[in-house]
Short mmCIF file of C-alpha atoms in Angstrom, two decimals:
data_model
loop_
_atom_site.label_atom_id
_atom_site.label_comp_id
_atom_site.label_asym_id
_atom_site.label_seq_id
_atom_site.Cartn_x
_atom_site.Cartn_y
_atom_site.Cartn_z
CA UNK A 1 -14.00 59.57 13.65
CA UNK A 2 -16.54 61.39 11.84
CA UNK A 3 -15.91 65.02 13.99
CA UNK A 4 -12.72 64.47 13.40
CA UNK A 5 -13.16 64.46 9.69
CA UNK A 6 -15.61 67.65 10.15
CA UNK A 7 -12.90 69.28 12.64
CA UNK A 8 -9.87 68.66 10.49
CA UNK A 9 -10.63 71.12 7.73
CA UNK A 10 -11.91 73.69 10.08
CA UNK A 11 -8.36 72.99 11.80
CA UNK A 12 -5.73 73.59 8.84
CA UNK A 13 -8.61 76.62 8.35
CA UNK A 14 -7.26 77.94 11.43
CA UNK A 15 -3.86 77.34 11.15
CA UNK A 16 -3.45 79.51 7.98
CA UNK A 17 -5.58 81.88 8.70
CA UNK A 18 -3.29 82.20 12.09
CA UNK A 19 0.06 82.39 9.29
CA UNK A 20 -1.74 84.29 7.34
CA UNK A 21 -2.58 86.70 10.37
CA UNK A 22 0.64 87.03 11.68
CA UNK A 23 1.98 87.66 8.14
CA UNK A 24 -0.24 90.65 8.07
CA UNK A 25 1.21 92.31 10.83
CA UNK A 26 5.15 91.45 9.19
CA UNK A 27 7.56 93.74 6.81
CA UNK A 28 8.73 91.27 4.53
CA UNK A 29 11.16 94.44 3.58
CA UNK A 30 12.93 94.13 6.92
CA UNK A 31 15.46 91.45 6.89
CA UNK A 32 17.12 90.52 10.42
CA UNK A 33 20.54 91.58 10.46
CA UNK A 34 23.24 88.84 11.38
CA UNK A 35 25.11 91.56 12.67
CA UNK A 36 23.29 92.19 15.78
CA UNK A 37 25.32 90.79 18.81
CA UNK A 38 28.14 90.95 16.58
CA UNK A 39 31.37 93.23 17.18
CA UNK A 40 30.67 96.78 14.54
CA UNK A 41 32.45 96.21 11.48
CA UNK A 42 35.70 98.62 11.62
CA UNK A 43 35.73 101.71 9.64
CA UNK A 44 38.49 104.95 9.42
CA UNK A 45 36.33 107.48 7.18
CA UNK A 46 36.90 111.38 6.69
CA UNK A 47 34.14 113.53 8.05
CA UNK A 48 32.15 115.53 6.46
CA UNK A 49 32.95 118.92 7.60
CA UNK A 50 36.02 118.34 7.91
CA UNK A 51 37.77 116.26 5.25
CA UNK A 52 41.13 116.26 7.06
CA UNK A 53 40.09 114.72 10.00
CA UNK A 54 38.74 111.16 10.27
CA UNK A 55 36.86 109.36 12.51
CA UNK A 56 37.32 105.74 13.27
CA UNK A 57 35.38 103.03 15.10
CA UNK A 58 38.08 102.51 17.30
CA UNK A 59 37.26 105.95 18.67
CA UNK A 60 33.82 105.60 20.07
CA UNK A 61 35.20 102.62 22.11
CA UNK A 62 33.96 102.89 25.64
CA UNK A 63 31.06 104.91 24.92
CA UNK A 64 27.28 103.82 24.09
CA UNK A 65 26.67 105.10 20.18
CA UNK A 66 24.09 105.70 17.37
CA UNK A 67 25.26 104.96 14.13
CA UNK A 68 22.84 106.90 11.33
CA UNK A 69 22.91 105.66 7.87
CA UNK A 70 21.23 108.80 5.90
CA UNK A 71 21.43 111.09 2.50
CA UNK A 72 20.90 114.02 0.63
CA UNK A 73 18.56 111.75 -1.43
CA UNK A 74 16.79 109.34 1.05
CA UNK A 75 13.20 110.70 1.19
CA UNK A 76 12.14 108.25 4.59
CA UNK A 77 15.42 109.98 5.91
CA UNK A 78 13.21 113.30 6.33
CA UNK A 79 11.04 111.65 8.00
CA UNK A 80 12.98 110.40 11.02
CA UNK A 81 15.33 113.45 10.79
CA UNK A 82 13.71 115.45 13.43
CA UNK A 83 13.44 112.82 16.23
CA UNK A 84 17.11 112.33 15.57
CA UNK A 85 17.61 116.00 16.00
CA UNK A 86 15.46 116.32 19.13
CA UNK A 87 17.66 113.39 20.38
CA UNK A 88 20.47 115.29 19.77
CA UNK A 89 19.37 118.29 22.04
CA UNK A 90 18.75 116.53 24.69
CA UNK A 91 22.30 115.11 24.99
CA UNK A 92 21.15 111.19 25.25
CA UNK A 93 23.47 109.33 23.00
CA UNK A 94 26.60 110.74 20.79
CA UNK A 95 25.05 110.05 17.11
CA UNK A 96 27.24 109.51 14.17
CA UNK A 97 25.94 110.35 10.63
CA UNK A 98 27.25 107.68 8.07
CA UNK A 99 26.60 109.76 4.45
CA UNK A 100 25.82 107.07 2.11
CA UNK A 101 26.86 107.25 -1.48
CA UNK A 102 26.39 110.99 -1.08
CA UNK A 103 28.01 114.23 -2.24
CA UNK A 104 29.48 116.17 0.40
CA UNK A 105 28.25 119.27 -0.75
CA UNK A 106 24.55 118.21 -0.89
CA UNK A 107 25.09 116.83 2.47
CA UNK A 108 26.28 119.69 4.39
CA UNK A 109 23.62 121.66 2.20
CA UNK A 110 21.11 119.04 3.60
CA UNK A 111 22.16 119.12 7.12
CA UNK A 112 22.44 123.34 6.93
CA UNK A 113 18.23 123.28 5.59
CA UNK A 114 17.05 120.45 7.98
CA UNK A 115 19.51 120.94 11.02
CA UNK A 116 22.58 118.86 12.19
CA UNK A 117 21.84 116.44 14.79
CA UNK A 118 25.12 114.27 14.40
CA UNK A 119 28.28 114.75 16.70
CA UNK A 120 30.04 113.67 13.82
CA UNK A 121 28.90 112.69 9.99
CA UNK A 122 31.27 110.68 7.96
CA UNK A 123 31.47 110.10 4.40
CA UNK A 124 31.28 106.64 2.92
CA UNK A 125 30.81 108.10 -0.84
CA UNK A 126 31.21 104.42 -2.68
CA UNK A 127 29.10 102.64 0.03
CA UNK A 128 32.02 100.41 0.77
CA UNK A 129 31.27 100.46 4.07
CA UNK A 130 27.69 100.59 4.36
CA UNK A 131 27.90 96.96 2.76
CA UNK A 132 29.86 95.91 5.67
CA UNK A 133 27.58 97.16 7.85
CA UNK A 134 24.52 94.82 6.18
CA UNK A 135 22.96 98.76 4.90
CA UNK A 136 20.32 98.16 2.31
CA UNK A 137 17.77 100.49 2.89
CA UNK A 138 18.46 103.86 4.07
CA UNK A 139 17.85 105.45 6.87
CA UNK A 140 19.02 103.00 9.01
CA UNK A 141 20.26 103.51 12.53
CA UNK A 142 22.65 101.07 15.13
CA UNK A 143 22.83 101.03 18.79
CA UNK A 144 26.46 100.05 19.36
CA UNK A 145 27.74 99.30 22.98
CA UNK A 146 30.46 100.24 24.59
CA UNK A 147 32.48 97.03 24.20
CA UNK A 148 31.80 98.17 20.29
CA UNK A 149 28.90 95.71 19.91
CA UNK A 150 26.15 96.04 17.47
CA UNK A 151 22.91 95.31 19.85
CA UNK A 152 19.93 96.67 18.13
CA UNK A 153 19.63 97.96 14.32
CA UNK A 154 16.39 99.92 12.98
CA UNK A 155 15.74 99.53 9.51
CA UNK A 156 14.16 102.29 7.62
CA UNK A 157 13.07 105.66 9.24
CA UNK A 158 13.23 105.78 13.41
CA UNK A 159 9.63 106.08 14.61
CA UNK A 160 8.47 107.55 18.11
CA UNK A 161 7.62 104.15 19.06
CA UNK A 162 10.77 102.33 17.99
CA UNK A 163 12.68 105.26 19.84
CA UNK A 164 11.06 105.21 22.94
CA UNK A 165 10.03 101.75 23.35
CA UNK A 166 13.15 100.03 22.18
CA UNK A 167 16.05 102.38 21.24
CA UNK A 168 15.72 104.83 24.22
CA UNK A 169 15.57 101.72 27.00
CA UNK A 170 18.35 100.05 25.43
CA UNK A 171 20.61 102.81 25.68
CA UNK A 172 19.89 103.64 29.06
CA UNK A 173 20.50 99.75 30.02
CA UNK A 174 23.67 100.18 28.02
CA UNK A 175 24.95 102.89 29.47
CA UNK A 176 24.66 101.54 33.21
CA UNK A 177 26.82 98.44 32.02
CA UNK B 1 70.15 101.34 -26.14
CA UNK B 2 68.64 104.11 -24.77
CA UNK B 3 66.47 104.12 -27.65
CA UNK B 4 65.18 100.67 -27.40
CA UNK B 5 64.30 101.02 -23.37
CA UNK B 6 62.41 104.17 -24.41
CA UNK B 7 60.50 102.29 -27.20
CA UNK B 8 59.88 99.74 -24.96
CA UNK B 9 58.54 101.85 -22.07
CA UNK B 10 56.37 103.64 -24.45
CA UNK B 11 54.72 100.37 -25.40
CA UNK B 12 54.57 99.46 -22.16
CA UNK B 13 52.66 102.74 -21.75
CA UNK B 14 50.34 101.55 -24.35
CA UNK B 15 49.73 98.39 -23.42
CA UNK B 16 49.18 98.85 -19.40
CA UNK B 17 45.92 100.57 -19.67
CA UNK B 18 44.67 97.65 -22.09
CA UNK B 19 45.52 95.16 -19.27
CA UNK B 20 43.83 96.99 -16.71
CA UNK B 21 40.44 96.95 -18.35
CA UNK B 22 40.73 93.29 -19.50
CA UNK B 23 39.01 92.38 -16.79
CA UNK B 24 35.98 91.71 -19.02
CA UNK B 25 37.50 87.82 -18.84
CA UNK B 26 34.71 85.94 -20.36
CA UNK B 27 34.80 82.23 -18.28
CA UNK B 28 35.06 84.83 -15.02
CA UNK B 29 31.53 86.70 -16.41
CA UNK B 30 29.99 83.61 -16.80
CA UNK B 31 31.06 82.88 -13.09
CA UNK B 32 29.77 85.65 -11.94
CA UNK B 33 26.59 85.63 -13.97
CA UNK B 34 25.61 81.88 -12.30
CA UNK B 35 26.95 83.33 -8.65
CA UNK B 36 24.65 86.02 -9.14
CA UNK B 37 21.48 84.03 -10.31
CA UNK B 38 22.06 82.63 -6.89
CA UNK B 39 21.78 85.76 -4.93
CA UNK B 40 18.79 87.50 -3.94
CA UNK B 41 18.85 91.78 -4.34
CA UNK B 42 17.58 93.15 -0.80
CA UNK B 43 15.76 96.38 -2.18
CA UNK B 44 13.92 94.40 -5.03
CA UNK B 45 13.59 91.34 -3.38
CA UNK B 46 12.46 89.25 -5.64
CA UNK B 47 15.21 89.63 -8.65
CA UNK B 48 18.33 88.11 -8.41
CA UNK B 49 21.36 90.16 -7.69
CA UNK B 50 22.43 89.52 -12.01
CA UNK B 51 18.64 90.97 -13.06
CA UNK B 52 18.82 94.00 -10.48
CA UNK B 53 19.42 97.03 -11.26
CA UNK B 54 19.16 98.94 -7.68
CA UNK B 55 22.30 100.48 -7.09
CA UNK B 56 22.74 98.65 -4.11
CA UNK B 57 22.96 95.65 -6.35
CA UNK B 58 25.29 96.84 -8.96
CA UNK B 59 27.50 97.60 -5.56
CA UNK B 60 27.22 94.36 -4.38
CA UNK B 61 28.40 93.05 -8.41
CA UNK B 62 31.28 95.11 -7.82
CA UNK B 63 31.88 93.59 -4.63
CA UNK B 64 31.43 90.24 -6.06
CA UNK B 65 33.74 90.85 -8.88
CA UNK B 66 36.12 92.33 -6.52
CA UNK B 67 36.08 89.46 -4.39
CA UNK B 68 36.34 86.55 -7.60
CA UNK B 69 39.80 88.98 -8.79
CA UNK B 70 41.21 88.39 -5.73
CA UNK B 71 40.80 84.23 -6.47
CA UNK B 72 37.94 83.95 -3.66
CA UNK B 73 35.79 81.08 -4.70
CA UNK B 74 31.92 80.77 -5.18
CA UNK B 75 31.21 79.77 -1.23
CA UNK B 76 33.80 82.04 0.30
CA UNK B 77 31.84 85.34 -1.81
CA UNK B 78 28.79 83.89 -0.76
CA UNK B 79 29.82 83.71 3.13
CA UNK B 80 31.02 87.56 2.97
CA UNK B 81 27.26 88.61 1.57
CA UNK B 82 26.12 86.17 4.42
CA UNK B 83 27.75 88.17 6.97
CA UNK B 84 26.70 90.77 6.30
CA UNK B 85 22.63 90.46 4.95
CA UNK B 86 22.01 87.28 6.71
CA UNK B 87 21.20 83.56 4.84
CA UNK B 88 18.10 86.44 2.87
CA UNK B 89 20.91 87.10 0.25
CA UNK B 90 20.96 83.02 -0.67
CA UNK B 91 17.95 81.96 -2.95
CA UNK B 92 19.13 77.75 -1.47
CA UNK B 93 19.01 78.48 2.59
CA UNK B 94 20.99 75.85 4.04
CA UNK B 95 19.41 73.25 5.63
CA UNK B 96 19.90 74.08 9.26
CA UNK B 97 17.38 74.33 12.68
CA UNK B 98 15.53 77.07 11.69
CA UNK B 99 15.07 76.38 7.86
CA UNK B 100 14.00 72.47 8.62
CA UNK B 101 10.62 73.76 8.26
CA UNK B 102 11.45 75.07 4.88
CA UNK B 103 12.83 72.41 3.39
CA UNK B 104 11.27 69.10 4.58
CA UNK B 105 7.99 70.70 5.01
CA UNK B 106 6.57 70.03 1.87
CA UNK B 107 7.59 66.47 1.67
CA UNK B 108 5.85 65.87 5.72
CA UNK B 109 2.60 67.44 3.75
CA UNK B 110 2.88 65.02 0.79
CA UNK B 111 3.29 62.15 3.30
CA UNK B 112 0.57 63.27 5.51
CA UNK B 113 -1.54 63.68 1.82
CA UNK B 114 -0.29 59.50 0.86
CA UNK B 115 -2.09 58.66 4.13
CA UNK B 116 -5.35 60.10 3.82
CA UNK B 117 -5.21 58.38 0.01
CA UNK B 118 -3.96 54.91 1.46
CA UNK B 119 -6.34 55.13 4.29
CA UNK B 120 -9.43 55.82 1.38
CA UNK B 121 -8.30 53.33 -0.82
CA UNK B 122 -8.11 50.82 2.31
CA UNK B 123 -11.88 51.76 3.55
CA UNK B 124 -13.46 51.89 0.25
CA UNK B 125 -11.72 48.27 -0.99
CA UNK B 126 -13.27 46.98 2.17
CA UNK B 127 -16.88 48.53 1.35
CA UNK B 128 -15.81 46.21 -2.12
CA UNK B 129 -16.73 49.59 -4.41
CA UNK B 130 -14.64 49.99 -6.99
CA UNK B 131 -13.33 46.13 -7.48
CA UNK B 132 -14.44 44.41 -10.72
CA UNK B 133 -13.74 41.02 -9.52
CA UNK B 134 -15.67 41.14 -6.03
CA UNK B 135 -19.59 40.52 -5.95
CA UNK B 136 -21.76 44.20 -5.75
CA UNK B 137 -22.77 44.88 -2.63
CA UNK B 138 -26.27 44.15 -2.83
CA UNK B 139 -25.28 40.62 -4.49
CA UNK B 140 -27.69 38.62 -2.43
CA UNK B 141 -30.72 40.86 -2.90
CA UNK B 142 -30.26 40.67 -6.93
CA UNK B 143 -29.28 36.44 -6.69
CA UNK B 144 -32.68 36.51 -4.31
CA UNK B 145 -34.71 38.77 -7.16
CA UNK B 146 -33.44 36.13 -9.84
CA UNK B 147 -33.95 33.61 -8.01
CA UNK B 148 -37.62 34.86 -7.67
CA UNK B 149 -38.64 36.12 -11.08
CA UNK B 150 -37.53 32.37 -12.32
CA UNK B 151 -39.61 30.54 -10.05
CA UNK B 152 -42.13 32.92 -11.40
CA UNK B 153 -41.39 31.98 -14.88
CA UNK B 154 -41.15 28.59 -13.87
CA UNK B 155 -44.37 28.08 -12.13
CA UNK B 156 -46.69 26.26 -14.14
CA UNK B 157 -49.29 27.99 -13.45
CA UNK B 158 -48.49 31.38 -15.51
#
């Protein structure tokens, strides 16, 4: 009886220093996304360079895809922007570019200074569909199978690790399905 | 005739534009403003979605709006914003596996706190501290010291 009553406070101790721990180590900016496993939310958007021609969800069907939330604006986006572009070159994944309450001439300006590593970029200028995709922090990037379901979503900038640890794995498995 | 369908068309002209920015529909605002107080902003995450003013959340107000003009009620606007951000968005997570934690947490801690105090209280009234109406402890050693000094008093001797 009496260790116990020396042991007990030394135990709830432990316990929050082990929350506490854990917590350290946690983004409390990143907030799951329900959408994962969950089909892509549909979208028909004109492209960027090419305002006549749209590009719809339906059209990647079959095929393993990035989806890249980015902007003219989004500092972090720089900072991911040329692992997506050495992606790009070596001919992995198609990657879409969703611009994200953008203009389209500061876009293509942006994409002309820091290169272009999307197949495609398509313009989403009132962020319609960026809230049906769960976007709240750009950049932000989905792996999207080729049944068209969401399976993995980064939030913020793509980092070496995330890309070759989780991102670059899962598209491979993917793409054998 | 002719005259009266143009007059009319004109004020019809007039009037139109006036209906489409009536949407400032007081009861609706007031709505809104308690739906809001109820939703969390993602980028500033601790302000509601009414005190934000990210431009993500003024979207999402829009959206709300949008969503309350098309006669959607207060649970179906919040199950659209749950679909898409996850049960984050709500500042009451329902009550569900994961979130059992959450909610009756607190109240196992209080419990667990009433037993350590009952189990005290229970020890310590055995020990007879703290009761006016039992004996002290050392009862017998002060009736024994009375008991003593008297017969020392008493004793003819003195």
């Amino acid at each position: 009886m009496k260790t116990l009553r020396l042991l007990l406070p030394l135990a709830v101790f432990l316990i929050i220093v082990a929350f506490l721990w854990v917590g350290l180590y946690r983004d409390p900016r990143e907030v799951p996304s329900p959408l994962v496993d969950k089909p892509a939310p549909a979208f028909t958007l004109a492209q960027l360079h090419e305002p006549g021609k749209k590009l719809s969800t339906d059209d990647m069907k079959g095929q393993v895809w990035l989806l890249n939330v980015w902007a003219s604006w989004c500092v972090s986006c720089r900072v991911e922007h040329p692992l997506l572009v050495e992606l790009a070159r070596a001919n992995v994944v198609p990657v879409i570019g969703l611009n994200y309450k953008d203009r389209n001439e500061l876009g293509k300006q942006w994409l002309a200074q820091n290169g272009d590593p999307y197949k495609i970029s398509v313009v989403d200028a009132d962020g319609r569909v960026g809230i049906d995709w769960g976007v709240y922090g750009v950049p932000e990037t989905f792996v999207i199978d080729k049944n068209g379901m969401i399976r993995y979503k980064q939030i913020g900038p793509i980092t070496t690790e995330a890309l070759e640890q989780k991102i670059l794995p899962l598209i491979r498995q993917l793409q054998k399905a | 005739m002719k005259r009266i369908l143009l007059t009319s068309l004109l004020s019809a002209a007039l009037v139109l534009p006036a209906a489409a920015f009536a949407q400032s529909d007081p009861a609706l605002d007031a709505r809104l403003k308690k739906l809001e107080e109820e939703l969390r902003c993602l980028v500033c995450q601790n302000q509601s979605l009414a005190d934000s003013s990210a431009p993500l959340a003024e979207d999402l107000r829009r959206e709300v709006r949008g969503l309350a003009v098309q006669g959607k009620n207060d649970e179906q606007i919040k199950e659209y914003l749950v679909a898409r951000y996850g049960d984050f968005v709500l500042y009451n997570p329902p009550v569900k596996g994961i979130t059992w934690l959450l909610w009756f947490g607190p109240f196992v801690l209080l419990a667990g706190g009433g037993v350590i105090w009952w189990m005290v209280l229970r020890r310590r009234g055995r020990k007879g501290y703290d009761d006016d109406d039992a004996p002290p402890p050392n009862a017998k050693a002060v009736a024994a010291g009375v008991e003593k000094a008297r017969a020392l008093l008493d004793d003819p001797r003195a």
